[in-house]
mmCIF file of C-alpha atoms and ligand atoms in Angstrom:
data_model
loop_
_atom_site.group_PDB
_atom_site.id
_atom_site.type_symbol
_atom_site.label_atom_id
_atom_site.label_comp_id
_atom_site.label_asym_id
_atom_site.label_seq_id
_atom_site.Cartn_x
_atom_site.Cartn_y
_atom_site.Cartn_z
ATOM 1 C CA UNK A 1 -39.112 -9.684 3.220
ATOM 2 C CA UNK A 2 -38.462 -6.245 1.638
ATOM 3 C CA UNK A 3 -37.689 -5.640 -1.814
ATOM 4 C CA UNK A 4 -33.540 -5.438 -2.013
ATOM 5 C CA UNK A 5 -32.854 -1.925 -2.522
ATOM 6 C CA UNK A 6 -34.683 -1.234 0.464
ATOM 7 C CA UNK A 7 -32.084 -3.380 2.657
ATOM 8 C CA UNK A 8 -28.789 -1.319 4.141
ATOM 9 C CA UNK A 9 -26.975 -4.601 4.318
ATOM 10 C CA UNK A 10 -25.303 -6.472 1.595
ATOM 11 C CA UNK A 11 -28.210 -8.808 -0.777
ATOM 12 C CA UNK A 12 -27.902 -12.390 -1.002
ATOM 13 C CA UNK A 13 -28.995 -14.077 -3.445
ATOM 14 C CA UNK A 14 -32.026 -15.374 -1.752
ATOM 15 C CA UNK A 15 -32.787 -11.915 -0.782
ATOM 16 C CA UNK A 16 -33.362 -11.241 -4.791
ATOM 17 C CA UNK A 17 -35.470 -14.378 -5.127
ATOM 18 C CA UNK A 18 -37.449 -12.849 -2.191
ATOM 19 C CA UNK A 19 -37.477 -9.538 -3.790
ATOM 20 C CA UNK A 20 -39.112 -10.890 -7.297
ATOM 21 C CA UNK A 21 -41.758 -12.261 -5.915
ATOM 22 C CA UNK A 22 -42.597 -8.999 -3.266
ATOM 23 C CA UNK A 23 -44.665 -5.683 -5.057
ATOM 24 C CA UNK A 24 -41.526 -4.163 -6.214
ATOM 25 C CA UNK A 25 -41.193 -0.215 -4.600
ATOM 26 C CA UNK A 26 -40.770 2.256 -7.581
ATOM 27 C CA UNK A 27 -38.741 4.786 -5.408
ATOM 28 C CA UNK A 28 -36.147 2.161 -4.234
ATOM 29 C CA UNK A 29 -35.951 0.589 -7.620
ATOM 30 C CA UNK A 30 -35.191 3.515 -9.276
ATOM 31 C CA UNK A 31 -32.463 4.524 -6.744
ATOM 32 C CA UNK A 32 -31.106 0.924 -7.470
ATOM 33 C CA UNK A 33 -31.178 1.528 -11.133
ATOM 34 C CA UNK A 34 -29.713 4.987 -10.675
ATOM 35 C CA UNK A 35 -26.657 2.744 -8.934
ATOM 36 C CA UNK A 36 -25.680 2.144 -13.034
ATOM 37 C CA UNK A 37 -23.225 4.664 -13.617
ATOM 38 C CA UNK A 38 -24.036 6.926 -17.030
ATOM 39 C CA UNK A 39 -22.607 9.440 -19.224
ATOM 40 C CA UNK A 40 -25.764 12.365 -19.877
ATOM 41 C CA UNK A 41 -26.650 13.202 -23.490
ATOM 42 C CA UNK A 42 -29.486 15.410 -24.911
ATOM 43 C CA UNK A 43 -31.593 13.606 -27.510
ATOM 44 C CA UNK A 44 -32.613 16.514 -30.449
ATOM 45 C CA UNK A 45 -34.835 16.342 -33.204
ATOM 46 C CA UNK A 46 -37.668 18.215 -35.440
ATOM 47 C CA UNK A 47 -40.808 18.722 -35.467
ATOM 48 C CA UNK A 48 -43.562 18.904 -38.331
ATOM 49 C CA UNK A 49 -42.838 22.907 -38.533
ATOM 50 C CA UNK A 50 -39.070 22.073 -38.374
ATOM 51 C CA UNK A 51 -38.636 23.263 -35.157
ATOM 52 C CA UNK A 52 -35.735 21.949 -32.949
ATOM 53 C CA UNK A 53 -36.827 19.866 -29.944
ATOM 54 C CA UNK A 54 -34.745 17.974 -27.210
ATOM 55 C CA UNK A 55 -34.534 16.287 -23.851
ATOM 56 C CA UNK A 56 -31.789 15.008 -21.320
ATOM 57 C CA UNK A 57 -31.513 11.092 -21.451
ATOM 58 C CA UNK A 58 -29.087 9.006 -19.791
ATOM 59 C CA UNK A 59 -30.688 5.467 -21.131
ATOM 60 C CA UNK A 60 -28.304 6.379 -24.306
ATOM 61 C CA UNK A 61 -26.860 2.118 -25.057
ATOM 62 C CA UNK A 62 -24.664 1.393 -28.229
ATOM 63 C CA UNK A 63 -26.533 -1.564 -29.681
ATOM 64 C CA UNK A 64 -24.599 -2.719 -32.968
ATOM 65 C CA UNK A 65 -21.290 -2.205 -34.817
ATOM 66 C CA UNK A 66 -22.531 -3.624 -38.158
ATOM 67 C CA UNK A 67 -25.244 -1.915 -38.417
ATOM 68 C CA UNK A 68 -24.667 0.424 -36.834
ATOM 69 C CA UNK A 69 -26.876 1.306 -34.338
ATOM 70 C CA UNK A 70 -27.961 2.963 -30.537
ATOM 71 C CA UNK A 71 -30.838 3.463 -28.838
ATOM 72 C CA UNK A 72 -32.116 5.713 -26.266
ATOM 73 C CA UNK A 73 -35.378 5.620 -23.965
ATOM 74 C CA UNK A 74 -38.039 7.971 -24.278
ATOM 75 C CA UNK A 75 -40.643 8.474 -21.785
ATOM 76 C CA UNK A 76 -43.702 8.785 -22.804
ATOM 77 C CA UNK A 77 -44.751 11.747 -20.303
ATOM 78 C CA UNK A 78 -42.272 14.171 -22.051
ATOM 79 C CA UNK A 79 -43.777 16.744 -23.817
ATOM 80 C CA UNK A 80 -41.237 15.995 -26.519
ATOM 81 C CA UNK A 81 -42.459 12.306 -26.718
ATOM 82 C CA UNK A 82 -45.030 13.069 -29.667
ATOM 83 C CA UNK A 83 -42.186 14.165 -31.817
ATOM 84 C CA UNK A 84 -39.733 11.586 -31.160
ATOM 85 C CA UNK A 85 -42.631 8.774 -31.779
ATOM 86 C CA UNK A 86 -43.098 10.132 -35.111
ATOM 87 C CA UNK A 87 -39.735 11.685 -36.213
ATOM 88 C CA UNK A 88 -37.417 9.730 -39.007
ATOM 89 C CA UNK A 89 -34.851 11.369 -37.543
ATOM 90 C CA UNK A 90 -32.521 12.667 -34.099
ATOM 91 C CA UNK A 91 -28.857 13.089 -32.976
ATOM 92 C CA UNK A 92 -27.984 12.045 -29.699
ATOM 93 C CA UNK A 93 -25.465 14.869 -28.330
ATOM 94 C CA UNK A 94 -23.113 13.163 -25.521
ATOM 95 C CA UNK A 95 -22.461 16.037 -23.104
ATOM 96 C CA UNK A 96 -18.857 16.982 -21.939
ATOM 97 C CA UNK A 97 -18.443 17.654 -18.256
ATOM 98 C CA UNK A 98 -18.961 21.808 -18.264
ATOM 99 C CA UNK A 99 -22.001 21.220 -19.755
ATOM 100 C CA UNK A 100 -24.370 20.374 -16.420
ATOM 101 C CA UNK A 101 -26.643 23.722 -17.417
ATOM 102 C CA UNK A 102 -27.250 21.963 -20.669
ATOM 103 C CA UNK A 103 -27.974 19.096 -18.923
ATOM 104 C CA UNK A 104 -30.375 20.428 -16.401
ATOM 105 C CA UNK A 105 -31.880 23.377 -19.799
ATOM 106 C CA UNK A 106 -33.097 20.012 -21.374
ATOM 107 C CA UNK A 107 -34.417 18.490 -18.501
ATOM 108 C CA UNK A 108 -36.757 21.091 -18.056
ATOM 109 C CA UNK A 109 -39.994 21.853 -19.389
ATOM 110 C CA UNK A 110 -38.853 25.456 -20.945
ATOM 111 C CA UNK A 111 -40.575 26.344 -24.220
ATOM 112 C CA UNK A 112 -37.392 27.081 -26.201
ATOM 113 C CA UNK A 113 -34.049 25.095 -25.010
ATOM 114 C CA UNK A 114 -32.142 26.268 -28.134
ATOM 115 C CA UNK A 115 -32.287 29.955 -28.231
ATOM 116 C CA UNK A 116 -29.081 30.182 -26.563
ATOM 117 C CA UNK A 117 -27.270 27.193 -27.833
ATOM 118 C CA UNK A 118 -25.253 26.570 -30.714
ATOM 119 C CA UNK A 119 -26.500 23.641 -33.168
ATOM 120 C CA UNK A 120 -25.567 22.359 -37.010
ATOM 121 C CA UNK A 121 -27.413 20.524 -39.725
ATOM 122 C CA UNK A 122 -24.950 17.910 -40.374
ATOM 123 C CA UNK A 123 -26.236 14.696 -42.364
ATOM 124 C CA UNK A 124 -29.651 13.788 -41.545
ATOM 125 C CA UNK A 125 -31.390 17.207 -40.216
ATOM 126 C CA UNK A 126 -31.528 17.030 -36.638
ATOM 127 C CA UNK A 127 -30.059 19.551 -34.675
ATOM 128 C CA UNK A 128 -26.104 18.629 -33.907
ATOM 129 C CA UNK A 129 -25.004 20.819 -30.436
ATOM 130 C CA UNK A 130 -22.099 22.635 -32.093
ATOM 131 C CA UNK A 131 -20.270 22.339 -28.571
ATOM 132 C CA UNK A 132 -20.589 19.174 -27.085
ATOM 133 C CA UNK A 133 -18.313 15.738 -26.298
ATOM 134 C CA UNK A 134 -19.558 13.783 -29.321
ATOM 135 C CA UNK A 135 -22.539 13.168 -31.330
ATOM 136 C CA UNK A 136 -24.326 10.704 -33.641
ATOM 137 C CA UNK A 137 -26.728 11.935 -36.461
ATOM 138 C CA UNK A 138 -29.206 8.995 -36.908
ATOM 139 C CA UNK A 139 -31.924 7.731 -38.475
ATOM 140 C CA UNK A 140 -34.743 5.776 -36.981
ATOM 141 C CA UNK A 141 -34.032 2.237 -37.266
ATOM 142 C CA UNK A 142 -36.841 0.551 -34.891
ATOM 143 C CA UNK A 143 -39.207 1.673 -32.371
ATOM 144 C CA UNK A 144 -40.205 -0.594 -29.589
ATOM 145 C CA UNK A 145 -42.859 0.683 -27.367
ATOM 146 C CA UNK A 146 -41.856 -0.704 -23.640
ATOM 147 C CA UNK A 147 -44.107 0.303 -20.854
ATOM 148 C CA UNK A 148 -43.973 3.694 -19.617
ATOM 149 C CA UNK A 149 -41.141 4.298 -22.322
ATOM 150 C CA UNK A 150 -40.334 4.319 -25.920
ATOM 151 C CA UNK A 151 -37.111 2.441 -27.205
ATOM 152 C CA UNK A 152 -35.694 4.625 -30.129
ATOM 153 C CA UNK A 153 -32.998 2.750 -31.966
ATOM 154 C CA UNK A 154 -31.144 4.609 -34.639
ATOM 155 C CA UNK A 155 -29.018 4.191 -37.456
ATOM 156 C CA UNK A 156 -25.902 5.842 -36.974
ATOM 157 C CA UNK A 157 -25.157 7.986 -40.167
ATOM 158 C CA UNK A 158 -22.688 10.524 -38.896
ATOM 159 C CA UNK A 159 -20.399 11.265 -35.938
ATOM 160 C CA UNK A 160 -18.044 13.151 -34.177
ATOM 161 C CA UNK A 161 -16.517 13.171 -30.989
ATOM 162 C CA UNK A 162 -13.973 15.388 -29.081
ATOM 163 C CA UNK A 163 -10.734 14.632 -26.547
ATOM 164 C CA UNK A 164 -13.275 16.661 -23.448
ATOM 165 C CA UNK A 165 -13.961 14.563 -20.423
ATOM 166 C CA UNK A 166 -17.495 13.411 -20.200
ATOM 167 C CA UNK A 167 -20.010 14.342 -17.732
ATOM 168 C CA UNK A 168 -21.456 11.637 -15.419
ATOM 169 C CA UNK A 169 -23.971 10.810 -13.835
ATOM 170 C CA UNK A 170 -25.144 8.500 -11.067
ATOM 171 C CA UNK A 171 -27.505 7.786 -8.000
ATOM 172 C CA UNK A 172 -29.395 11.122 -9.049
ATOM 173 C CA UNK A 173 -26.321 13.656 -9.251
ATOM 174 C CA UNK A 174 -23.690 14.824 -12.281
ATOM 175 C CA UNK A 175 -20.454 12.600 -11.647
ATOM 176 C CA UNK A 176 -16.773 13.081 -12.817
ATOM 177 C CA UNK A 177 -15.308 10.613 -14.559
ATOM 178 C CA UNK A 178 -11.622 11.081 -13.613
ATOM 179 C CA UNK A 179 -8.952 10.939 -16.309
ATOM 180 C CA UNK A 180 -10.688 8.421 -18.727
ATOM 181 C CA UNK A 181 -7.898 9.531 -21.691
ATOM 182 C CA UNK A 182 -5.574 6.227 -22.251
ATOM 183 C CA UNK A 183 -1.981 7.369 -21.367
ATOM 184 C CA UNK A 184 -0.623 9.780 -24.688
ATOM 185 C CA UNK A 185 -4.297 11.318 -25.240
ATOM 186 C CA UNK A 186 -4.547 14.894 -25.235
ATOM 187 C CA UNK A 187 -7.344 15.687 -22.337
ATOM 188 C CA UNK A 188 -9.121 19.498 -23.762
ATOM 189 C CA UNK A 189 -8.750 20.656 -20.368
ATOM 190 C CA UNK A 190 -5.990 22.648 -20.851
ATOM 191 C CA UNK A 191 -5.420 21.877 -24.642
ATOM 192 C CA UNK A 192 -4.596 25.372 -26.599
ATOM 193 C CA UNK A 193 -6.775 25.671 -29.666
ATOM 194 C CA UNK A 194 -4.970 28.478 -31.733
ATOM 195 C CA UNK A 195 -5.580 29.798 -35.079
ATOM 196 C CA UNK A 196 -3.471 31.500 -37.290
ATOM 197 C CA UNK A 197 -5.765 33.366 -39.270
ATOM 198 C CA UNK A 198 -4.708 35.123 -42.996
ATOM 199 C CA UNK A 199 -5.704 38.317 -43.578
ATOM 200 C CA UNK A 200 -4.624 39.256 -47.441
ATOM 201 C CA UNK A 201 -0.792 38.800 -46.870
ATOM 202 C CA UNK A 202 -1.011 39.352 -42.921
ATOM 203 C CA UNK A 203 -1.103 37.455 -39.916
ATOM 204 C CA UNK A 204 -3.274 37.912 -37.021
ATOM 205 C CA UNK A 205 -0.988 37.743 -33.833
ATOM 206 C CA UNK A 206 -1.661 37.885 -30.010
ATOM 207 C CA UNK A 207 0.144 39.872 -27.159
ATOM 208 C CA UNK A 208 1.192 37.153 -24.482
ATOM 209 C CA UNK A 209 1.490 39.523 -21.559
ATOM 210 C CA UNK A 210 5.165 39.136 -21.602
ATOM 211 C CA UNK A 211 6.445 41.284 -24.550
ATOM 212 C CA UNK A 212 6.092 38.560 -26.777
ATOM 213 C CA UNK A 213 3.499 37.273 -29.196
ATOM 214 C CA UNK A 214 0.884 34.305 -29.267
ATOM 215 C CA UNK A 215 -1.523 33.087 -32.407
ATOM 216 C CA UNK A 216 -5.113 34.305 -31.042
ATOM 217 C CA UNK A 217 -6.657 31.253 -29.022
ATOM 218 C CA UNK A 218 -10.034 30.183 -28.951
ATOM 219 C CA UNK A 219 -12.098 29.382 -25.643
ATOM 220 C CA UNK A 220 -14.536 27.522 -27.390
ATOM 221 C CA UNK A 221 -15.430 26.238 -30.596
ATOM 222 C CA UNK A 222 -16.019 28.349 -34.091
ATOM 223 C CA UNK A 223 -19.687 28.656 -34.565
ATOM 224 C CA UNK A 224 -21.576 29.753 -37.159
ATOM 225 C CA UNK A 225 -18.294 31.459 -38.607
ATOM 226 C CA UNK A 226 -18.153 33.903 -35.392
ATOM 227 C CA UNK A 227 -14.694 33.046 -33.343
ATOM 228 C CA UNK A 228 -14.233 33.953 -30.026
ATOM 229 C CA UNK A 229 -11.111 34.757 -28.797
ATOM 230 C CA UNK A 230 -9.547 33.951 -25.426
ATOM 231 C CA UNK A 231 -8.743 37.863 -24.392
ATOM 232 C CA UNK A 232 -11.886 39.102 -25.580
ATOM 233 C CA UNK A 233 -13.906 39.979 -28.631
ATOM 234 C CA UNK A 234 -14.699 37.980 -31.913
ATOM 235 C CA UNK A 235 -13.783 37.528 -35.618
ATOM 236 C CA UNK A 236 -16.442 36.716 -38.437
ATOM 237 C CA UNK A 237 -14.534 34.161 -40.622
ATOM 238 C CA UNK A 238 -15.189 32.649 -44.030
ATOM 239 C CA UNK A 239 -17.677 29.937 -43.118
ATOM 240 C CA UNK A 240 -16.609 26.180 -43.935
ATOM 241 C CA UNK A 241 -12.979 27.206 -44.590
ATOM 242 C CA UNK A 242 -10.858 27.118 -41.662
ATOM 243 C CA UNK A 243 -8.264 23.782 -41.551
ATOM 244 C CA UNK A 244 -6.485 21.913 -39.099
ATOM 245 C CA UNK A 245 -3.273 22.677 -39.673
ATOM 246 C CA UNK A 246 -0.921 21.270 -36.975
ATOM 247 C CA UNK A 247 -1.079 18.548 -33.972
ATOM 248 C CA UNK A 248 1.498 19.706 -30.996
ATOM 249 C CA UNK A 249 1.294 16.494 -28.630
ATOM 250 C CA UNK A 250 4.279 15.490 -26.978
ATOM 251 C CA UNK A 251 6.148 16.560 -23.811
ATOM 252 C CA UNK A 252 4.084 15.453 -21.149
ATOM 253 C CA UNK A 253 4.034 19.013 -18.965
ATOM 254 C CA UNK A 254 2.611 20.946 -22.373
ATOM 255 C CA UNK A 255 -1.112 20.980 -22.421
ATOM 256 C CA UNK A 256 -0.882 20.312 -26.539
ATOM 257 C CA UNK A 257 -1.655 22.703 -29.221
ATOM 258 C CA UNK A 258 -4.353 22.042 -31.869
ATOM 259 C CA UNK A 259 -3.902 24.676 -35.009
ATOM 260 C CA UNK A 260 -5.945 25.976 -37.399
ATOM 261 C CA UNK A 261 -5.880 28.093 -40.468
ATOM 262 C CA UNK A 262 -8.788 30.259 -41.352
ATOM 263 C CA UNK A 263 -9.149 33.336 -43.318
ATOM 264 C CA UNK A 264 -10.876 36.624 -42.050
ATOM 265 C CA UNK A 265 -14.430 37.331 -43.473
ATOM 266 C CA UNK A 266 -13.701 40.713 -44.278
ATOM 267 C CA UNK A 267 -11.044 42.947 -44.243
ATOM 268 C CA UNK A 268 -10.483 44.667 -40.414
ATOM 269 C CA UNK A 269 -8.286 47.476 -39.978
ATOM 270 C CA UNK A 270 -6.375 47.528 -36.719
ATOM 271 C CA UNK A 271 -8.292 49.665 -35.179
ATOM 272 C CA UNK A 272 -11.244 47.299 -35.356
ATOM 273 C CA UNK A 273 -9.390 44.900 -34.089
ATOM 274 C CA UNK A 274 -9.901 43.563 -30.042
ATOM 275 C CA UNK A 275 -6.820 45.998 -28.354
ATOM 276 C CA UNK A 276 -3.903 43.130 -27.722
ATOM 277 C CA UNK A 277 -4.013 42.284 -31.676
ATOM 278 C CA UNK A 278 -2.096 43.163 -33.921
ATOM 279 C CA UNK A 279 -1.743 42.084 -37.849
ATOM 280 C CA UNK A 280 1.666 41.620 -38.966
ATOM 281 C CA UNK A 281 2.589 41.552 -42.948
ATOM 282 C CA UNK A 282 4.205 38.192 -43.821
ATOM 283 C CA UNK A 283 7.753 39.510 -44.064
ATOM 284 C CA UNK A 284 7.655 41.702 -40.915
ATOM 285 C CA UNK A 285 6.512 38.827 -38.301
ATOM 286 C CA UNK A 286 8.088 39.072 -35.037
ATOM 287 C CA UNK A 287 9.504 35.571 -34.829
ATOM 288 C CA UNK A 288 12.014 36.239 -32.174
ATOM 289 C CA UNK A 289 9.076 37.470 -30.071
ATOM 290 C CA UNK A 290 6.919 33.859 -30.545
ATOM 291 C CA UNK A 291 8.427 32.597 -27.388
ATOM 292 C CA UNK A 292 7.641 28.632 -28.601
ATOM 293 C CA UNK A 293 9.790 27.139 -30.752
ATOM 294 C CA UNK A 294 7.369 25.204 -32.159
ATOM 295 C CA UNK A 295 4.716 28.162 -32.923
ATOM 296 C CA UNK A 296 7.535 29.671 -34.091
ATOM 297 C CA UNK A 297 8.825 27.254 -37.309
ATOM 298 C CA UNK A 298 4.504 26.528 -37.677
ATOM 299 C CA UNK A 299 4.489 30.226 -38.652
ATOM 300 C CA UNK A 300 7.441 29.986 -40.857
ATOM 301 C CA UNK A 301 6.009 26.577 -42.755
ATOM 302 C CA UNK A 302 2.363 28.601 -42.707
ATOM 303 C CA UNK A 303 4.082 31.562 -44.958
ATOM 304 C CA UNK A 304 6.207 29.172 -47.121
ATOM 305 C CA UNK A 305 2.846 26.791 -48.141
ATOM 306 C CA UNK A 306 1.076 29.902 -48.450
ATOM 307 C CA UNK A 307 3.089 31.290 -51.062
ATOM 308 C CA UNK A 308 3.367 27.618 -52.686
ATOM 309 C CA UNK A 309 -0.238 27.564 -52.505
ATOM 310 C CA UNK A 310 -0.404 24.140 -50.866
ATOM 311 C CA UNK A 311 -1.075 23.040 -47.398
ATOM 312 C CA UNK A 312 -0.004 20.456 -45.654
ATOM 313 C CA UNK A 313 -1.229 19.491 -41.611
ATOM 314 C CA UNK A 314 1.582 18.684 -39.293
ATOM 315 C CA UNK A 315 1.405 16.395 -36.148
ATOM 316 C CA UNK A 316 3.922 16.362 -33.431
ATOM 317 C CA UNK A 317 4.168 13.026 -32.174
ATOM 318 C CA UNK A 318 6.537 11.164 -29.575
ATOM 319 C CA UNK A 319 8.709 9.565 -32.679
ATOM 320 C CA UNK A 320 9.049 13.112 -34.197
ATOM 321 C CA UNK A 321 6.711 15.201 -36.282
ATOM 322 C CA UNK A 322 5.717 14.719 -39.519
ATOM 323 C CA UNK A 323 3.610 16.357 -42.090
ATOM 324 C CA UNK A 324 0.898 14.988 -44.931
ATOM 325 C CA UNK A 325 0.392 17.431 -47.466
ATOM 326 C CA UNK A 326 -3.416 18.115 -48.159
ATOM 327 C CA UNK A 327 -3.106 18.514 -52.141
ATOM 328 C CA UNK A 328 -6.059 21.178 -53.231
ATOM 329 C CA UNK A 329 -8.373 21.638 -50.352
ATOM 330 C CA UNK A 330 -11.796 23.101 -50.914
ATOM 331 C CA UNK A 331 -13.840 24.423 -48.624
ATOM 332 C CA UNK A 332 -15.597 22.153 -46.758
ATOM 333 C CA UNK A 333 -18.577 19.709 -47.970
ATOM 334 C CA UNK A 334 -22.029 19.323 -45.935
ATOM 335 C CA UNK A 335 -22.566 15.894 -46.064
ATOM 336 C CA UNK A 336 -25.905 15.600 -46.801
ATOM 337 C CA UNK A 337 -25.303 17.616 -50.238
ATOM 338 C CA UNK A 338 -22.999 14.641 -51.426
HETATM 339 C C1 LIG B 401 -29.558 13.174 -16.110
HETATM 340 C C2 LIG B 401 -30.946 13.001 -16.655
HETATM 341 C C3 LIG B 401 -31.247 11.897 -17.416
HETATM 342 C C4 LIG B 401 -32.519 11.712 -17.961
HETATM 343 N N1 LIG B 401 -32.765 10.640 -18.739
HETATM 344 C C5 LIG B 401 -33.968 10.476 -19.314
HETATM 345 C C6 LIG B 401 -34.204 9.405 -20.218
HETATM 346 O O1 LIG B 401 -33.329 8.596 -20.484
HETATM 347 N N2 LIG B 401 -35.424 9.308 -20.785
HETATM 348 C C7 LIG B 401 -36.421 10.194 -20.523
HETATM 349 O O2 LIG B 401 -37.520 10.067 -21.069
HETATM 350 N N3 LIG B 401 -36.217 11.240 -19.665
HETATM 351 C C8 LIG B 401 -35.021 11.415 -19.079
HETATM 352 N N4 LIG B 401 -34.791 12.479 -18.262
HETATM 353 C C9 LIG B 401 -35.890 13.412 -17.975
HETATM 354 C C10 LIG B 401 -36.187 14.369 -19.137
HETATM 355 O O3 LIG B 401 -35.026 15.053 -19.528
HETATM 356 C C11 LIG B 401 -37.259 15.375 -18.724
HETATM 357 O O4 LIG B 401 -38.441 14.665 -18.500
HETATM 358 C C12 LIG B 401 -37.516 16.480 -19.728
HETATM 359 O O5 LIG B 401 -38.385 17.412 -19.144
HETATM 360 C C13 LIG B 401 -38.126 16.030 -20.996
HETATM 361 O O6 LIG B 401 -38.278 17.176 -21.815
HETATM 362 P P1 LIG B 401 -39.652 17.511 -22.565
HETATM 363 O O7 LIG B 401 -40.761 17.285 -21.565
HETATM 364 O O8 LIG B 401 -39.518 18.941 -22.998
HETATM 365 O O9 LIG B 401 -39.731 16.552 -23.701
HETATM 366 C C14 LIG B 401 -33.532 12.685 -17.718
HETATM 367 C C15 LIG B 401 -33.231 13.808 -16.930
HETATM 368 C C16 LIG B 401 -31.952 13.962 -16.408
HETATM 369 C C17 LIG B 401 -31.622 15.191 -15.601
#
C-alpha cells in the first residue's frame, strides 16, 4: 500500500496505519503538509557585524500567552541558519497580502534583501519591516534542534499589528484570505490615512479634483520621517512626532479615515511644494470647500487645540464620537531607551 498522500481517493483510517509503517515519500508528504493553510512572515535578525539578515517562513506557531512566546522553524540549509542558531535576538514580520515580492525577496538567496525595504529598531534590535501586517520583537527563549530544522522559540517583547488582510499561503502558492475583519473592523483596503500637517500657523491642504479641498493622504506608511503622498511627491517631517489624531469608522459605504497630526521638518514655500498643494493660514482655511463634514469640524477642533495647546484624539464610533484628551504629549519614546 502507498503512503496516503499519494492516494487520489479519500484515506481511511487503515490507509494511515498502512502509511506509517511504508518508507514515507518526501515529495508527497510535503504536498500533504503544504495542505495546512498558513499566513507567510519573514523572520529578521543580526549578525555579529550588525548586519540585517532574513528569510521567508511559514512554520511561524503562537506557543504561549503567559509567557509569552512563538516559535518559528529554521532550516538548517539556509544560508541565514548560522545567524539565527546563534542570535539572542529576531522579529518575526507577518506579511500583509501586497507583499508577495517580499515574500518571494526573502526566499531567495540574494546577498542584500534590505536595501530596498523599510525596517525600525524597535525594542530588542532586530530589524522591524516598517510596512508590514504585524510584528513581534523577541528574544530567544529556547532552541530545539529537530532534524533537518531548528525550532526558534521567542519571547515576545514588543508588537504591533495593522487592520491589512494577510497574505496566505497553501499547497505551494500565495492564498487570499477573504474578509477575515469581524463585522465593524475597518479592512486598510480602502481605509484613507490623512494627515493634517502644521506648518508654523498653516495647514497643508489637498486639491480633490473637484474644486474642493482634501488633507494630503498617504499611500503607505511614514518612514524614516519621509511621507509620501497619494498625488505625488514627499514631505520630510519631524521624526517621532506625528499623532493619531482622529478615528472616522462608521457608515458602512465609507472606507474610514485614520488622521494624523505631524509637523513639517522644515519650512517649504509653496513653490516647493508637490503642484495640487497648497498651505492655507489658520484663519483663511477654505472650510466650505472640505466637501466632508466630518474633515471639515476635524479641521476646526485641530485649530482650536492648537491654539489651546492641547490635543485630544477623536474616534467616530457607531454610538457617536467621542474624544480623550492626550494631556502633554511628547514626542515619541523608543522603547528600548526606557
Ligand atoms: C512561503 C514560504 C515559506 C517558507 N517557510 C520556511 C520556513 O518555515 N523555514 C525555512 O527554513 N525556510 C522556509 N522557506 C524557505 C526560505 O525562505 C529559503 O530557503 C530562503 O532562501 C532562506 O534564506 P537564506 O538562505 O538567505 O537564509 C519558505 C519559503 C517560502 C516561499
Amino acid at each position: 500500500m502507498q503512503a496516503v498522500a499519494q492516494q487520489s481517493q479519500t484515506p481511511t483510517p487503515a490507509d494511515a496505519c498502512a502509511s506509517a509503517i511504508s518508507a514515507i515519500d518526501p515529495v508527497a508528504l510535503r504536498r500533504a503538509l503544504g495542505t495546512f493553510v498558513t499566513g507567510v512572515t519573514v523572520v529578521t535578525t543580526r549578525d555579529e557585524a550588525g548586519r540585517a539578515r532574513g528569510m521567508t517562513a511559514n512554520s511561524f506557531t503562537s506557543v504561549s500567552l503567559d509567557p509569552p512566546l512563538l516559535l518559528v522553524c529554521i532550516g538548517k540549509s539556509a544560508a541565514s541558519y548560522p545567524v539565527f542558531q546563534s542570535t539572542a535576538h529576531f522579529a518575526v514580520n507577518l506579511l500583509h497580502e501586497g507583499q508577495t515580492e517580499v515574500s518571494n525577496l526573502f526566499a531567495s538567496k540574494s546577498a542584500d534583501k534590505f536595501t530596498t525595504l523599510g525596517h525600525d529598531v524597535v525594542h530588542t534590535g532586530a530589524p522591524v519591516l516598517t510596512d508590514c501586517l504585524t510584528w513581534f520583537d523577541c528574544t530567544v527563549h529556547n532552541r530545539v534542534d529537530a532534524g533537518d530544522h531548528l525550532i526558534l522559540i521567542g519571547q515576545i517583547q514588543a508588537f504591533g499589528t495593522s487592520p491589512a488582510a494577510p497574505l496566505g499561503f497553501c499547497r505551494g502558492r500565495y492564498a487570499q484570505v477573504k474578509d477575515p475583519l469581524p463585522p465593524g473592523w475597518l479592512s486598510s483596503h480602502d481605509m484613507i490615512v490623512g494627515y493634517l500637517i502644521d506648518a508654523n500657523g498653516s495647514l497643508l491642504l489637498a486639491q480633490d479634483g473637484r474644486g474642493g479641498w482634501v488633507l494630503p493622504s498617504a499611500p503607505r506608511r511614514l518612514a524614516n520621517g519621509r511621507l509620501p503622498l497619494t498625488g505625488g511627491g514627499e514631505l520630510a517631517l519631524v521624526p517621532h512626532d506625528t499623532f493619531l489624531y482622529s478615528v472616522f469608522d462608521t457608515a458602512e459605504s465609507d472606507p474610514g479615515y485614520l488622521m494624523y497630526r505631524a509637523r513639517l521638518a522644515q519650512p517649504l514655500s509653496q513653490q516647493e511644494l508637490p503642484p495640487n498643494f497648497r498651505f492655507f493660514p489658520f484663519d483663511q482655511l477654505p472650510y466650505d470647500d472640505i466637501a466632508s463634514r466630518e474633515i471639515r469640524s476635524m479641521v476646526r477642533r485641530y485649530v482650536r487645540e492648537t491654539a489651546g495647546g492641547h490635543f485630544g484624539i477623536y474616534m467616530d464610533s457607531h454610538d457617536g464620537g467621542r474624544i480623550a484628551m492626550v494631556s502633554d504629549a511628547q514626542p515619541w519614546t523608543q522603547l528600548s531607551q526606557v
